[in-house]
Tab-separated table of C-alpha atoms and ligand atoms in Angstrom:
chain	number	residue	atom	x	y	z
A	1	MET	CA	0.314	27.967	0.994
A	2	HIS	CA	-2.564	27.226	-1.734
A	3	PRO	CA	-5.689	27.636	-0.324
A	4	ASP	CA	-6.963	23.912	-1.577
A	5	VAL	CA	-4.035	22.484	0.542
A	6	LYS	CA	-4.953	20.615	2.529
A	7	GLU	CA	-1.167	19.843	4.129
A	8	ILE	CA	2.600	19.862	2.649
A	9	LEU	CA	3.899	16.665	2.148
A	10	LEU	CA	7.160	17.740	1.321
A	11	ASN	CA	8.409	20.550	1.464
A	12	GLU	CA	10.624	22.624	-1.453
A	13	GLU	CA	13.873	21.630	0.740
A	14	GLN	CA	12.956	18.497	1.364
A	15	ILE	CA	11.816	17.622	-3.120
A	16	ALA	CA	15.705	19.328	-3.293
A	17	SER	CA	17.966	17.602	-1.274
A	18	ARG	CA	16.469	14.202	-2.411
A	19	VAL	CA	16.594	14.986	-5.893
A	20	ALA	CA	20.094	16.118	-5.945
A	21	GLU	CA	20.699	12.765	-3.938
A	22	LEU	CA	19.024	11.087	-7.326
A	23	GLY	CA	20.797	13.283	-9.567
A	24	ALA	CA	24.477	12.095	-8.383
A	25	GLN	CA	23.308	8.796	-8.282
A	26	ILE	CA	22.172	8.184	-11.747
A	27	SER	CA	25.329	10.051	-12.891
A	28	ALA	CA	27.574	7.914	-10.829
A	29	ASP	CA	25.818	4.834	-12.423
A	30	TYR	CA	25.415	5.763	-16.132
A	31	ASN	CA	29.419	6.677	-15.479
A	32	GLY	CA	29.720	8.903	-18.852
A	33	GLU	CA	27.524	6.828	-20.730
A	34	GLU	CA	25.495	8.675	-23.267
A	35	VAL	CA	21.521	8.732	-21.053
A	36	ILE	CA	18.214	9.600	-23.147
A	37	ALA	CA	16.012	11.289	-20.465
A	38	VAL	CA	12.651	10.882	-21.604
A	39	CYS	CA	10.033	13.265	-18.953
A	40	ALA	CA	6.791	11.735	-19.617
A	41	LEU	CA	4.770	14.626	-19.623
A	42	ASN	CA	3.207	16.525	-17.861
A	43	GLY	CA	3.860	15.451	-14.902
A	44	ALA	CA	7.410	15.125	-14.841
A	45	MET	CA	8.272	18.482	-16.464
A	46	PRO	CA	9.736	19.922	-12.696
A	47	PHE	CA	10.805	16.279	-11.898
A	48	THR	CA	12.505	16.756	-14.896
A	49	CYS	CA	14.095	19.382	-15.381
A	50	ASP	CA	15.396	19.511	-11.281
A	51	LEU	CA	16.884	15.844	-11.459
A	52	VAL	CA	19.051	16.593	-15.286
A	53	ARG	CA	20.530	19.849	-13.636
A	54	LYS	CA	21.916	17.706	-11.096
A	55	MET	CA	23.444	15.016	-13.683
A	56	ASP	CA	26.424	15.119	-15.135
A	57	GLY	CA	27.664	12.838	-17.510
A	58	ASN	CA	26.163	12.849	-21.420
A	59	ILE	CA	22.403	13.569	-21.134
A	60	ILE	CA	20.381	14.043	-24.276
A	61	LEU	CA	17.035	15.289	-23.073
A	62	ASP	CA	13.846	14.231	-24.435
A	63	SER	CA	9.821	13.667	-23.685
A	64	ILE	CA	7.369	11.710	-24.490
A	65	GLY	CA	3.531	11.398	-24.054
A	66	ALA	CA	1.751	8.227	-22.869
A	67	SER	CA	-1.935	7.761	-22.274
A	68	SER	CA	-2.314	3.933	-20.772
A	69	TYR	CA	-5.977	1.962	-21.124
A	70	GLY	CA	-7.150	-0.990	-19.821
A	71	ASN	CA	-7.406	-2.430	-16.539
A	72	SER	CA	-4.780	-0.972	-13.995
A	73	THR	CA	-4.930	-4.447	-11.570
A	74	LYS	CA	-3.671	-6.353	-14.570
A	75	SER	CA	-0.243	-5.986	-16.518
A	76	SER	CA	-1.406	-6.146	-19.139
A	77	GLY	CA	-2.221	-3.218	-21.200
A	78	GLU	CA	-1.988	-0.573	-23.946
A	79	VAL	CA	-0.328	2.258	-24.060
A	80	LYS	CA	-1.812	5.232	-26.354
A	81	ILE	CA	1.669	7.650	-27.338
A	82	THR	CA	0.001	11.074	-27.755
A	83	LYS	CA	3.379	12.759	-27.930
A	84	GLU	CA	6.675	11.150	-29.436
A	85	LEU	CA	9.789	11.681	-28.963
A	86	LYS	CA	12.706	13.252	-30.685
A	87	GLN	CA	15.133	9.979	-30.440
A	88	ASN	CA	15.556	7.027	-32.123
A	89	VAL	CA	16.495	4.873	-29.165
A	90	ALA	CA	17.221	1.973	-30.325
A	91	GLY	CA	21.056	0.568	-28.963
A	92	ARG	CA	21.066	3.193	-26.848
A	93	HIS	CA	20.157	3.689	-22.820
A	94	VAL	CA	17.118	5.206	-22.247
A	95	LEU	CA	15.905	6.811	-18.532
A	96	ILE	CA	12.100	7.102	-18.087
A	97	ILE	CA	11.336	9.683	-16.142
A	98	ASP	CA	8.032	10.020	-14.030
A	99	ASP	CA	6.556	11.900	-11.515
A	100	ILE	CA	4.518	9.432	-9.132
A	101	PHE	CA	4.333	5.639	-9.637
A	102	ASP	CA	0.580	4.298	-8.701
A	103	SER	CA	-0.997	1.436	-10.054
A	104	GLY	CA	2.309	1.058	-12.308
A	105	LEU	CA	0.582	0.694	-15.470
A	106	THR	CA	1.685	3.979	-17.966
A	107	LEU	CA	5.596	3.669	-16.613
A	108	SER	CA	5.503	-0.448	-16.872
A	109	LEU	CA	4.498	0.071	-20.729
A	110	LEU	CA	6.705	2.772	-21.148
A	111	VAL	CA	9.128	0.429	-20.381
A	112	LYS	CA	8.054	-2.750	-22.055
A	113	LEU	CA	7.865	0.064	-25.459
A	114	MET	CA	11.862	1.040	-24.924
A	115	GLU	CA	12.662	-2.559	-25.112
A	116	GLU	CA	10.287	-3.376	-27.982
A	117	ARG	CA	12.002	-0.285	-29.986
A	118	GLY	CA	16.053	-1.876	-29.033
A	119	ALA	CA	17.295	0.162	-26.782
A	120	LYS	CA	20.110	-1.143	-25.186
A	121	SER	CA	19.075	-0.462	-21.559
A	122	VAL	CA	15.580	0.858	-19.604
A	123	LYS	CA	15.732	2.305	-16.433
A	124	SER	CA	12.993	3.810	-14.891
A	125	CYS	CA	13.248	6.955	-11.577
A	126	VAL	CA	10.205	8.625	-10.787
A	127	PHE	CA	9.814	10.663	-7.521
A	128	LEU	CA	7.168	9.979	-6.191
A	129	GLU	CA	5.656	6.356	-5.275
A	130	LYS	CA	2.476	4.892	-2.688
A	131	GLN	CA	2.548	2.671	-0.487
A	132	ILE	CA	-0.002	0.442	-2.256
A	133	SER	CA	-0.714	-3.434	-3.402
A	134	ARG	CA	-0.028	-3.975	-7.158
A	135	GLY	CA	-1.211	-5.571	-10.188
A	136	VAL	CA	2.512	-5.496	-12.213
A	137	THR	CA	5.530	-6.768	-11.166
A	138	TYR	CA	7.742	-3.641	-12.544
A	139	ARG	CA	9.493	-1.479	-9.864
A	140	PRO	CA	11.239	1.472	-10.729
A	141	ASP	CA	15.014	1.583	-10.592
A	142	TYR	CA	14.824	5.027	-8.867
A	143	ILE	CA	12.276	6.372	-6.338
A	144	GLY	CA	12.415	9.627	-4.388
A	145	TYR	CA	10.092	9.370	-2.127
A	146	GLU	CA	7.714	6.584	-0.850
A	147	ILE	CA	4.150	8.298	0.552
A	148	PRO	CA	0.736	7.445	1.499
A	149	ASP	CA	-2.333	6.293	-0.326
A	150	ALA	CA	-3.930	9.851	-0.519
A	151	PHE	CA	-4.337	12.913	-3.819
A	152	VAL	CA	-1.277	14.330	-3.341
A	153	ILE	CA	-1.036	17.448	-5.941
A	154	GLY	CA	2.017	19.868	-6.876
A	155	TYR	CA	6.162	19.368	-8.330
A	156	GLY	CA	3.788	18.582	-11.831
A	157	LEU	CA	1.196	16.339	-10.309
A	158	ASP	CA	-2.370	17.921	-11.466
A	159	TYR	CA	-5.625	17.720	-9.856
A	160	ALA	CA	-8.175	18.351	-13.630
A	161	GLU	CA	-5.006	19.393	-14.678
A	162	LYS	CA	-4.369	22.637	-12.224
A	163	TYR	CA	-2.295	22.867	-9.242
A	164	ARG	CA	1.201	21.387	-11.460
A	165	GLN	CA	3.178	25.122	-10.399
A	166	LEU	CA	3.416	24.510	-6.850
A	167	PRO	CA	6.872	24.151	-5.340
A	168	TYR	CA	5.471	21.507	-2.929
A	169	ILE	CA	3.713	18.544	-3.171
A	170	GLY	CA	0.622	18.543	-1.222
A	171	ILE	CA	-2.732	17.039	0.005
A	172	ILE	CA	-6.071	18.226	-1.770
A	173	LYS	CA	-8.508	19.674	0.511
A	174	PRO	CA	-11.820	17.202	0.405
A	175	GLU	CA	-13.565	19.814	-1.032
A	176	ALA	CA	-11.221	21.249	-3.332
A	177	VAL	CA	-11.931	17.495	-5.575
A	178	LYS	CA	-15.219	18.578	-7.064
B	201	IMP	P1	-0.663	4.576	-12.845
B	201	IMP	O1	1.268	4.653	-12.201
B	201	IMP	O2	-0.516	3.918	-14.694
B	201	IMP	O3	-1.458	4.875	-11.594
B	201	IMP	O4	-0.740	5.631	-13.391
B	201	IMP	C1	0.308	7.666	-12.983
B	201	IMP	C2	0.162	8.258	-13.036
B	201	IMP	O5	-1.461	8.746	-12.344
B	201	IMP	C3	0.906	9.147	-12.957
B	201	IMP	O6	1.617	9.302	-13.767
B	201	IMP	C4	-0.225	10.872	-12.654
B	201	IMP	O7	-0.126	11.516	-13.630
B	201	IMP	C5	-1.097	10.329	-12.023
B	201	IMP	N1	-1.453	9.987	-10.623
B	201	IMP	C6	-1.284	8.915	-9.820
B	201	IMP	N2	-1.454	8.646	-8.284
B	201	IMP	C7	-1.381	10.521	-8.518
B	201	IMP	C8	-2.222	11.459	-7.549
B	201	IMP	O8	-1.838	11.140	-6.296
B	201	IMP	N3	-2.043	13.104	-7.956
B	201	IMP	C9	-1.799	13.631	-9.125
B	201	IMP	N4	-1.940	12.143	-10.155
B	201	IMP	C10	-1.652	11.640	-9.909
B	202	MG	MG1	-1.390	13.093	-14.073
């Protein structure tokens, strides 16, 4: 275990088994129809790689970089695209994949953006959802695990861009947060 981790919340086996379930469920729901799987950079990279390899069907893999600003407790706000998609989503199914649903602002704005671009359908899949009350009414279509309101790292999640490579999800030690 990494010395900056206080406690492991989800280990590699728990992650792998849930990812496999999600992949099977999502594949069944799209039923062979083409879907553009959009990785929300950078946090969703490990989850996306694992998830798409548990999906069958007709998948086009793409990625987007986004940062949201504005009041995170309100559903209004703007999203700044820092890395654009390669695909044109108009008339196509889009599945946005993200690491964690916290305030929900970034993901809800990305969904709205894909809808504005004319996607045929827009769904989302997050690996984690924090059990908090939030301002946005949007809810992801697929959720891996619900977790308590703690700051977690690993499996794509960072603190100051570190720890994304950890193969498990852990709670960071307070003394590692500077
Ligand atoms: P929000 O849902 O718009 O608040 O933003 C979600 C983003 O905040 C995620 O994609 C993560 O990058 C980051 N984030 C939220 N909670 C955590 C956490 O516990 N650890 C690491 N990053 C987090
Ligand atoms: Mg992040």
